[in-house]
Amino acid sequence: MFAKLKNLTKLHLSLNYITFLSKTSPNTTVQKFKHIGLATCNLSEFPDFLREQDELEFVDLAYNHIHGLVPKWMWNTSKENLGFVNFSHNFLTGFDQMHDVFPWPRLGILDLKSNLLQGPLPIPPASTSIYLVSNNMLSGKVSSLICSLNSLYALDLSHNHLSGTLPPCLGNFSSFLSILNLRSNNFQGMIPQVCTKKSSLKMLDLSENQLEGWLPRSLVNCAKLEFLILGNNRLHDVFPYWLGKL
């Protein structure tokens, strides 16, 4: 029904009571979009017309009923343009074709929270500034490739089954990192040096893990810190009076 609207580039139908036809007929001319918003549209699978999109910058499929794997053709959808991807609040279990790093070089925001994702933590490209993947079933150690994310503003890996020691590069992500939430995983070992002298960190939540040892004195460099949550670990230290400088 939109085929005659040649200049239409942004289509947002989210939060409506509509039935969306996910399959397009072979003779249909597929409109090229830059924005697609189909959150809460009762989708049960990835819309087929997305296969033909190569100019998308924004795609929102959150709060639907999409089950199973992200199809491998999705990796080639607007490969050079995608900056915003939201697949949160579905029933996704993984990816039909897994890459070491997602092949979307301009990606800025990736929201995969509240799904059923299993296996190792997917690593977004270095351009990512906001990465939300909380409330899934991810497991295993965090790949050192995550250290390449040098533009991060917010990283939320909370409420998964991730394990191993925390990457030592946590304090080197970027001077822009404001939110770091690793709550409710199975991380072990010492807390690495989290704050550099140019830190912008406002929230640090490492609670409900199995972290040991003492608090890194580099926390005193977190001059903008507002929330520090460390409960339910195995820390052994004296009360950090030196945090009073903050």
PDB file of C-alpha atoms in Angstrom:
ATOM      1  CA  MET A   1       0.000   0.000   0.000  1.00  0.00           C
ATOM      2  CA  PHE A   2       3.040   2.285   0.309  1.00  0.00           C
ATOM      3  CA  ALA A   3       4.570   1.384  -3.062  1.00  0.00           C
ATOM      4  CA  LYS A   4       3.309   4.554  -4.782  1.00  0.00           C
ATOM      5  CA  LEU A   5       4.810   6.833  -2.140  1.00  0.00           C
ATOM      6  CA  LYS A   6       8.206   7.108  -3.767  1.00  0.00           C
ATOM      7  CA  ASN A   7       9.553   9.664  -1.293  1.00  0.00           C
ATOM      8  CA  LEU A   8       8.521   7.758   1.846  1.00  0.00           C
ATOM      9  CA  THR A   9      11.670   6.886   3.806  1.00  0.00           C
ATOM     10  CA  LYS A  10      10.475   6.668   7.436  1.00  0.00           C
ATOM     11  CA  LEU A  11       7.701   4.300   8.482  1.00  0.00           C
ATOM     12  CA  HIS A  12       6.800   4.062  12.179  1.00  0.00           C
ATOM     13  CA  LEU A  13       3.794   1.878  13.032  1.00  0.00           C
ATOM     14  CA  SER A  14       4.828   0.936  16.579  1.00  0.00           C
ATOM     15  CA  LEU A  15       2.368   0.687  19.476  1.00  0.00           C
ATOM     16  CA  ASN A  16      -0.695   0.040  17.378  1.00  0.00           C
ATOM     17  CA  TYR A  17      -3.165  -2.820  17.218  1.00  0.00           C
ATOM     18  CA  ILE A  18      -2.378  -3.887  13.682  1.00  0.00           C
ATOM     19  CA  THR A  19      -1.786  -7.187  11.969  1.00  0.00           C
ATOM     20  CA  PHE A  20       1.370  -6.935   9.915  1.00  0.00           C
ATOM     21  CA  LEU A  21       1.799  -9.228   6.915  1.00  0.00           C
ATOM     22  CA  SER A  22       5.375 -10.435   7.225  1.00  0.00           C
ATOM     23  CA  LYS A  23       5.515 -12.082   3.769  1.00  0.00           C
ATOM     24  CA  THR A  24       5.469 -10.031   0.578  1.00  0.00           C
ATOM     25  CA  SER A  25       4.308 -11.366  -2.780  1.00  0.00           C
ATOM     26  CA  PRO A  26       6.978 -11.949  -5.462  1.00  0.00           C
ATOM     27  CA  ASN A  27       5.558  -9.226  -7.728  1.00  0.00           C
ATOM     28  CA  THR A  28       5.572  -6.512  -5.072  1.00  0.00           C
ATOM     29  CA  THR A  29       7.960  -3.592  -5.529  1.00  0.00           C
ATOM     30  CA  VAL A  30       9.614  -3.183  -2.151  1.00  0.00           C
ATOM     31  CA  GLN A  31       9.900   0.378  -0.933  1.00  0.00           C
ATOM     32  CA  LYS A  32      13.332   1.477   0.314  1.00  0.00           C
ATOM     33  CA  PHE A  33      13.235   2.851   3.846  1.00  0.00           C
ATOM     34  CA  LYS A  34      15.686   4.570   6.155  1.00  0.00           C
ATOM     35  CA  HIS A  35      13.592   4.110   9.326  1.00  0.00           C
ATOM     36  CA  ILE A  36      11.398   1.130  10.205  1.00  0.00           C
ATOM     37  CA  GLY A  37       9.546   1.135  13.525  1.00  0.00           C
ATOM     38  CA  LEU A  38       7.448  -1.974  14.146  1.00  0.00           C
ATOM     39  CA  ALA A  39       7.635  -2.350  17.918  1.00  0.00           C
ATOM     40  CA  THR A  40       4.589  -3.977  19.541  1.00  0.00           C
ATOM     41  CA  CYS A  41       3.034  -5.023  16.238  1.00  0.00           C
ATOM     42  CA  ASN A  42       2.434  -8.661  17.205  1.00  0.00           C
ATOM     43  CA  LEU A  43       5.152  -9.921  14.842  1.00  0.00           C
ATOM     44  CA  SER A  44       6.057 -13.592  15.139  1.00  0.00           C
ATOM     45  CA  GLU A  45       9.026 -13.496  12.738  1.00  0.00           C
ATOM     46  CA  PHE A  46      11.333 -11.061  11.014  1.00  0.00           C
ATOM     47  CA  PRO A  47       9.378  -9.270   8.242  1.00  0.00           C
ATOM     48  CA  ASP A  48      10.408 -10.692   4.898  1.00  0.00           C
ATOM     49  CA  PHE A  49      10.629  -7.302   3.185  1.00  0.00           C
ATOM     50  CA  LEU A  50      13.648  -6.451   5.341  1.00  0.00           C
ATOM     51  CA  ARG A  51      15.690  -8.724   3.073  1.00  0.00           C
ATOM     52  CA  GLU A  52      15.474  -6.095   0.337  1.00  0.00           C
ATOM     53  CA  GLN A  53      16.401  -3.108   2.483  1.00  0.00           C
ATOM     54  CA  ASP A  54      19.889  -1.715   1.885  1.00  0.00           C
ATOM     55  CA  GLU A  55      19.457   1.875   3.089  1.00  0.00           C
ATOM     56  CA  LEU A  56      18.133   1.327   6.618  1.00  0.00           C
ATOM     57  CA  GLU A  57      19.595   3.453   9.393  1.00  0.00           C
ATOM     58  CA  PHE A  58      17.044   2.602  12.108  1.00  0.00           C
ATOM     59  CA  VAL A  59      15.142  -0.624  12.781  1.00  0.00           C
ATOM     60  CA  ASP A  60      12.955  -1.263  15.845  1.00  0.00           C
ATOM     61  CA  LEU A  61      11.282  -4.667  16.285  1.00  0.00           C
ATOM     62  CA  ALA A  62      11.023  -4.572  20.087  1.00  0.00           C
ATOM     63  CA  TYR A  63       8.158  -5.981  22.164  1.00  0.00           C
ATOM     64  CA  ASN A  64       6.977  -8.543  19.625  1.00  0.00           C
ATOM     65  CA  HIS A  65       6.724 -12.343  19.676  1.00  0.00           C
ATOM     66  CA  ILE A  66       9.651 -13.196  17.427  1.00  0.00           C
ATOM     67  CA  HIS A  67      11.041 -16.616  18.338  1.00  0.00           C
ATOM     68  CA  GLY A  68      14.187 -18.504  17.413  1.00  0.00           C
ATOM     69  CA  LEU A  69      17.313 -17.281  15.648  1.00  0.00           C
ATOM     70  CA  VAL A  70      18.106 -13.967  14.024  1.00  0.00           C
ATOM     71  CA  PRO A  71      18.256 -15.018  10.332  1.00  0.00           C
ATOM     72  CA  LYS A  72      21.649 -14.814   8.635  1.00  0.00           C
ATOM     73  CA  TRP A  73      20.253 -12.604   5.850  1.00  0.00           C
ATOM     74  CA  MET A  74      19.746  -9.938   8.514  1.00  0.00           C
ATOM     75  CA  TRP A  75      23.525  -9.390   8.591  1.00  0.00           C
ATOM     76  CA  ASN A  76      23.411  -8.119   5.004  1.00  0.00           C
ATOM     77  CA  THR A  77      20.463  -5.789   5.595  1.00  0.00           C
ATOM     78  CA  SER A  78      21.725  -2.227   5.131  1.00  0.00           C
ATOM     79  CA  LYS A  79      25.162  -3.420   6.100  1.00  0.00           C
ATOM     80  CA  GLU A  80      26.839  -0.046   5.626  1.00  0.00           C
ATOM     81  CA  ASN A  81      24.104   2.176   7.081  1.00  0.00           C
ATOM     82  CA  LEU A  82      22.524   0.679  10.206  1.00  0.00           C
ATOM     83  CA  GLY A  83      23.058   2.848  13.261  1.00  0.00           C
ATOM     84  CA  PHE A  84      20.161   1.819  15.552  1.00  0.00           C
ATOM     85  CA  VAL A  85      18.992  -1.773  16.128  1.00  0.00           C
ATOM     86  CA  ASN A  86      16.404  -2.737  18.749  1.00  0.00           C
ATOM     87  CA  PHE A  87      15.364  -6.407  18.953  1.00  0.00           C
ATOM     88  CA  SER A  88      14.633  -6.303  22.686  1.00  0.00           C
ATOM     89  CA  HIS A  89      11.723  -7.985  24.483  1.00  0.00           C
ATOM     90  CA  ASN A  90      11.264 -10.882  22.073  1.00  0.00           C
ATOM     91  CA  PHE A  91      12.064 -14.605  22.340  1.00  0.00           C
ATOM     92  CA  LEU A  92      15.297 -14.712  20.334  1.00  0.00           C
ATOM     93  CA  THR A  93      17.644 -17.565  21.239  1.00  0.00           C
ATOM     94  CA  GLY A  94      20.674 -16.728  19.097  1.00  0.00           C
ATOM     95  CA  PHE A  95      21.963 -16.015  15.616  1.00  0.00           C
ATOM     96  CA  ASP A  96      21.685 -18.227  12.557  1.00  0.00           C
ATOM     97  CA  GLN A  97      25.195 -17.176  11.551  1.00  0.00           C
ATOM     98  CA  MET A  98      27.541 -15.945  14.256  1.00  0.00           C
ATOM     99  CA  HIS A  99      30.366 -13.466  13.710  1.00  0.00           C
ATOM    100  CA  ASP A 100      33.194 -12.554  16.059  1.00  0.00           C
ATOM    101  CA  VAL A 101      32.031  -8.949  15.705  1.00  0.00           C
ATOM    102  CA  PHE A 102      28.702  -7.810  14.230  1.00  0.00           C
ATOM    103  CA  PRO A 103      29.257  -6.603  10.626  1.00  0.00           C
ATOM    104  CA  TRP A 104      27.508  -3.227  10.993  1.00  0.00           C
ATOM    105  CA  PRO A 105      30.397  -0.723  11.007  1.00  0.00           C
ATOM    106  CA  ARG A 106      28.224   2.351  11.751  1.00  0.00           C
ATOM    107  CA  LEU A 107      26.204   0.835  14.562  1.00  0.00           C
ATOM    108  CA  GLY A 108      25.714   3.206  17.485  1.00  0.00           C
ATOM    109  CA  ILE A 109      22.924   1.623  19.564  1.00  0.00           C
ATOM    110  CA  LEU A 110      22.280  -2.128  19.913  1.00  0.00           C
ATOM    111  CA  ASP A 111      19.475  -3.260  22.224  1.00  0.00           C
ATOM    112  CA  LEU A 112      19.055  -7.032  22.674  1.00  0.00           C
ATOM    113  CA  LYS A 113      17.813  -7.083  26.264  1.00  0.00           C
ATOM    114  CA  SER A 114      15.060  -9.357  27.567  1.00  0.00           C
ATOM    115  CA  ASN A 115      15.340 -12.224  25.099  1.00  0.00           C
ATOM    116  CA  LEU A 116      16.454 -15.859  25.487  1.00  0.00           C
ATOM    117  CA  LEU A 117      19.919 -15.435  23.959  1.00  0.00           C
ATOM    118  CA  GLN A 118      22.290 -18.296  24.750  1.00  0.00           C
ATOM    119  CA  GLY A 119      25.972 -18.953  24.213  1.00  0.00           C
ATOM    120  CA  PRO A 120      28.840 -16.452  24.366  1.00  0.00           C
ATOM    121  CA  LEU A 121      28.380 -12.698  24.509  1.00  0.00           C
ATOM    122  CA  PRO A 122      27.966 -11.226  20.995  1.00  0.00           C
ATOM    123  CA  ILE A 123      30.440  -8.406  20.360  1.00  0.00           C
ATOM    124  CA  PRO A 124      29.166  -5.286  18.554  1.00  0.00           C
ATOM    125  CA  PRO A 125      31.410  -3.150  16.325  1.00  0.00           C
ATOM    126  CA  ALA A 126      33.797  -0.552  17.741  1.00  0.00           C
ATOM    127  CA  SER A 127      31.429   2.262  16.772  1.00  0.00           C
ATOM    128  CA  THR A 128      28.827   1.156  19.366  1.00  0.00           C
ATOM    129  CA  SER A 129      28.045   3.700  22.075  1.00  0.00           C
ATOM    130  CA  ILE A 130      25.128   1.930  23.816  1.00  0.00           C
ATOM    131  CA  TYR A 131      25.020  -1.864  24.156  1.00  0.00           C
ATOM    132  CA  LEU A 132      22.168  -3.401  26.171  1.00  0.00           C
ATOM    133  CA  VAL A 133      21.972  -7.189  26.455  1.00  0.00           C
ATOM    134  CA  SER A 134      20.627  -7.685  29.991  1.00  0.00           C
ATOM    135  CA  ASN A 135      18.115 -10.373  31.001  1.00  0.00           C
ATOM    136  CA  ASN A 136      19.247 -13.126  28.687  1.00  0.00           C
ATOM    137  CA  MET A 137      20.934 -16.523  29.148  1.00  0.00           C
ATOM    138  CA  LEU A 138      24.402 -15.691  27.842  1.00  0.00           C
ATOM    139  CA  SER A 139      27.248 -17.721  29.346  1.00  0.00           C
ATOM    140  CA  GLY A 140      30.990 -18.216  29.235  1.00  0.00           C
ATOM    141  CA  LYS A 141      33.855 -15.755  29.414  1.00  0.00           C
ATOM    142  CA  VAL A 142      33.690 -12.300  27.880  1.00  0.00           C
ATOM    143  CA  SER A 143      35.849 -12.149  24.752  1.00  0.00           C
ATOM    144  CA  SER A 144      38.816  -9.782  24.786  1.00  0.00           C
ATOM    145  CA  LEU A 145      37.338  -8.332  21.582  1.00  0.00           C
ATOM    146  CA  ILE A 146      35.082  -6.260  23.822  1.00  0.00           C
ATOM    147  CA  CYS A 147      38.152  -4.129  24.543  1.00  0.00           C
ATOM    148  CA  SER A 148      37.821  -2.652  21.049  1.00  0.00           C
ATOM    149  CA  LEU A 149      34.656  -0.784  22.073  1.00  0.00           C
ATOM    150  CA  ASN A 150      36.289   2.602  22.512  1.00  0.00           C
ATOM    151  CA  SER A 151      33.146   4.707  22.005  1.00  0.00           C
ATOM    152  CA  LEU A 152      30.966   3.242  24.769  1.00  0.00           C
ATOM    153  CA  TYR A 153      28.608   5.397  26.805  1.00  0.00           C
ATOM    154  CA  ALA A 154      26.535   2.579  28.369  1.00  0.00           C
ATOM    155  CA  LEU A 155      27.239  -1.159  28.722  1.00  0.00           C
ATOM    156  CA  ASP A 156      24.632  -3.365  30.406  1.00  0.00           C
ATOM    157  CA  LEU A 157      25.388  -7.114  30.622  1.00  0.00           C
ATOM    158  CA  SER A 158      23.380  -7.679  33.789  1.00  0.00           C
ATOM    159  CA  HIS A 159      21.271 -10.744  34.618  1.00  0.00           C
ATOM    160  CA  ASN A 160      23.061 -13.309  32.477  1.00  0.00           C
ATOM    161  CA  HIS A 161      25.309 -16.314  33.251  1.00  0.00           C
ATOM    162  CA  LEU A 162      28.619 -14.784  32.178  1.00  0.00           C
ATOM    163  CA  SER A 163      31.676 -16.063  34.037  1.00  0.00           C
ATOM    164  CA  GLY A 164      35.437 -15.791  34.313  1.00  0.00           C
ATOM    165  CA  THR A 165      37.406 -12.753  35.359  1.00  0.00           C
ATOM    166  CA  LEU A 166      36.438  -9.238  34.360  1.00  0.00           C
ATOM    167  CA  PRO A 167      38.355  -7.926  31.325  1.00  0.00           C
ATOM    168  CA  PRO A 168      41.281  -5.751  32.533  1.00  0.00           C
ATOM    169  CA  CYS A 169      40.387  -3.193  29.849  1.00  0.00           C
ATOM    170  CA  LEU A 170      37.225  -2.069  31.672  1.00  0.00           C
ATOM    171  CA  GLY A 171      38.903   1.163  32.634  1.00  0.00           C
ATOM    172  CA  ASN A 172      40.075   1.810  29.109  1.00  0.00           C
ATOM    173  CA  PHE A 173      36.823   1.630  27.144  1.00  0.00           C
ATOM    174  CA  SER A 174      36.613   5.386  26.717  1.00  0.00           C
ATOM    175  CA  SER A 175      36.440   8.597  28.644  1.00  0.00           C
ATOM    176  CA  PHE A 176      32.726   8.668  27.700  1.00  0.00           C
ATOM    177  CA  LEU A 177      31.646   5.502  29.542  1.00  0.00           C
ATOM    178  CA  SER A 178      28.930   6.587  31.975  1.00  0.00           C
ATOM    179  CA  ILE A 179      27.031   3.372  32.832  1.00  0.00           C
ATOM    180  CA  LEU A 180      28.635  -0.020  33.495  1.00  0.00           C
ATOM    181  CA  ASN A 181      26.193  -2.658  34.761  1.00  0.00           C
ATOM    182  CA  LEU A 182      27.472  -6.229  35.208  1.00  0.00           C
ATOM    183  CA  ARG A 183      25.019  -7.165  37.959  1.00  0.00           C
ATOM    184  CA  SER A 184      23.893 -10.764  38.570  1.00  0.00           C
ATOM    185  CA  ASN A 185      26.407 -12.852  36.640  1.00  0.00           C
ATOM    186  CA  ASN A 186      29.099 -15.314  37.728  1.00  0.00           C
ATOM    187  CA  PHE A 187      32.183 -13.132  37.388  1.00  0.00           C
ATOM    188  CA  GLN A 188      35.101 -14.125  39.615  1.00  0.00           C
ATOM    189  CA  GLY A 189      38.468 -12.799  40.681  1.00  0.00           C
ATOM    190  CA  MET A 190      39.571  -9.279  41.461  1.00  0.00           C
ATOM    191  CA  ILE A 191      37.897  -6.064  40.339  1.00  0.00           C
ATOM    192  CA  PRO A 192      40.207  -4.508  37.718  1.00  0.00           C
ATOM    193  CA  GLN A 193      41.275  -0.869  37.684  1.00  0.00           C
ATOM    194  CA  VAL A 194      37.998   0.659  36.516  1.00  0.00           C
ATOM    195  CA  CYS A 195      38.553   4.416  36.451  1.00  0.00           C
ATOM    196  CA  THR A 196      41.146   6.438  34.639  1.00  0.00           C
ATOM    197  CA  LYS A 197      41.761  10.050  35.618  1.00  0.00           C
ATOM    198  CA  LYS A 198      39.487  11.203  32.786  1.00  0.00           C
ATOM    199  CA  SER A 199      36.637   8.883  33.776  1.00  0.00           C
ATOM    200  CA  SER A 200      33.017   9.940  33.168  1.00  0.00           C
ATOM    201  CA  LEU A 201      31.594   6.921  35.009  1.00  0.00           C
ATOM    202  CA  LYS A 202      28.360   7.725  36.875  1.00  0.00           C
ATOM    203  CA  MET A 203      27.047   4.225  37.621  1.00  0.00           C
ATOM    204  CA  LEU A 204      29.037   1.089  38.449  1.00  0.00           C
ATOM    205  CA  ASP A 205      27.071  -2.033  39.414  1.00  0.00           C
ATOM    206  CA  LEU A 206      29.101  -5.204  40.026  1.00  0.00           C
ATOM    207  CA  SER A 207      26.722  -6.729  42.561  1.00  0.00           C
ATOM    208  CA  GLU A 208      25.568 -10.361  42.760  1.00  0.00           C
ATOM    209  CA  ASN A 209      28.735 -11.910  41.381  1.00  0.00           C
ATOM    210  CA  GLN A 210      31.624 -13.840  42.969  1.00  0.00           C
ATOM    211  CA  LEU A 211      34.220 -11.068  42.967  1.00  0.00           C
ATOM    212  CA  GLU A 212      36.979 -11.316  45.562  1.00  0.00           C
ATOM    213  CA  GLY A 213      39.776  -9.277  47.074  1.00  0.00           C
ATOM    214  CA  TRP A 214      39.739  -5.558  47.736  1.00  0.00           C
ATOM    215  CA  LEU A 215      38.368  -2.491  46.030  1.00  0.00           C
ATOM    216  CA  PRO A 216      40.699  -0.957  43.435  1.00  0.00           C
ATOM    217  CA  ARG A 217      42.025   2.361  44.681  1.00  0.00           C
ATOM    218  CA  SER A 218      41.514   3.753  41.178  1.00  0.00           C
ATOM    219  CA  LEU A 219      37.850   4.214  42.098  1.00  0.00           C
ATOM    220  CA  VAL A 220      38.901   7.471  43.679  1.00  0.00           C
ATOM    221  CA  ASN A 221      39.426   8.764  40.121  1.00  0.00           C
ATOM    222  CA  CYS A 222      35.713   8.336  39.362  1.00  0.00           C
ATOM    223  CA  ALA A 223      34.978  11.971  40.141  1.00  0.00           C
ATOM    224  CA  LYS A 224      31.498  11.822  38.574  1.00  0.00           C
ATOM    225  CA  LEU A 225      30.384   8.577  40.233  1.00  0.00           C
ATOM    226  CA  GLU A 226      26.823   8.671  41.623  1.00  0.00           C
ATOM    227  CA  PHE A 227      25.987   4.963  42.088  1.00  0.00           C
ATOM    228  CA  LEU A 228      28.425   2.316  43.352  1.00  0.00           C
ATOM    229  CA  ILE A 229      26.781  -1.076  43.934  1.00  0.00           C
ATOM    230  CA  LEU A 230      28.983  -3.969  45.057  1.00  0.00           C
ATOM    231  CA  GLY A 231      26.712  -6.081  47.276  1.00  0.00           C
ATOM    232  CA  ASN A 232      26.553  -9.886  47.334  1.00  0.00           C
ATOM    233  CA  ASN A 233      30.149 -10.608  46.368  1.00  0.00           C
ATOM    234  CA  ARG A 234      33.116 -12.077  48.274  1.00  0.00           C
ATOM    235  CA  LEU A 235      35.054  -8.862  48.766  1.00  0.00           C
ATOM    236  CA  HIS A 236      37.397  -8.669  51.749  1.00  0.00           C
ATOM    237  CA  ASP A 237      38.573  -5.184  52.599  1.00  0.00           C
ATOM    238  CA  VAL A 238      38.315  -2.415  55.162  1.00  0.00           C
ATOM    239  CA  PHE A 239      35.683   0.268  54.758  1.00  0.00           C
ATOM    240  CA  PRO A 240      36.787   2.456  51.820  1.00  0.00           C
ATOM    241  CA  TYR A 241      37.108   5.761  53.680  1.00  0.00           C
ATOM    242  CA  TRP A 242      39.152   7.072  50.751  1.00  0.00           C
ATOM    243  CA  LEU A 243      35.940   7.199  48.671  1.00  0.00           C
ATOM    244  CA  GLY A 244      35.015  10.197  50.783  1.00  0.00           C
ATOM    245  CA  LYS A 245      37.006  12.324  48.346  1.00  0.00           C
ATOM    246  CA  LEU A 246      34.316  11.843  45.722  1.00  0.00           C
TER     247      LEU A 246
END
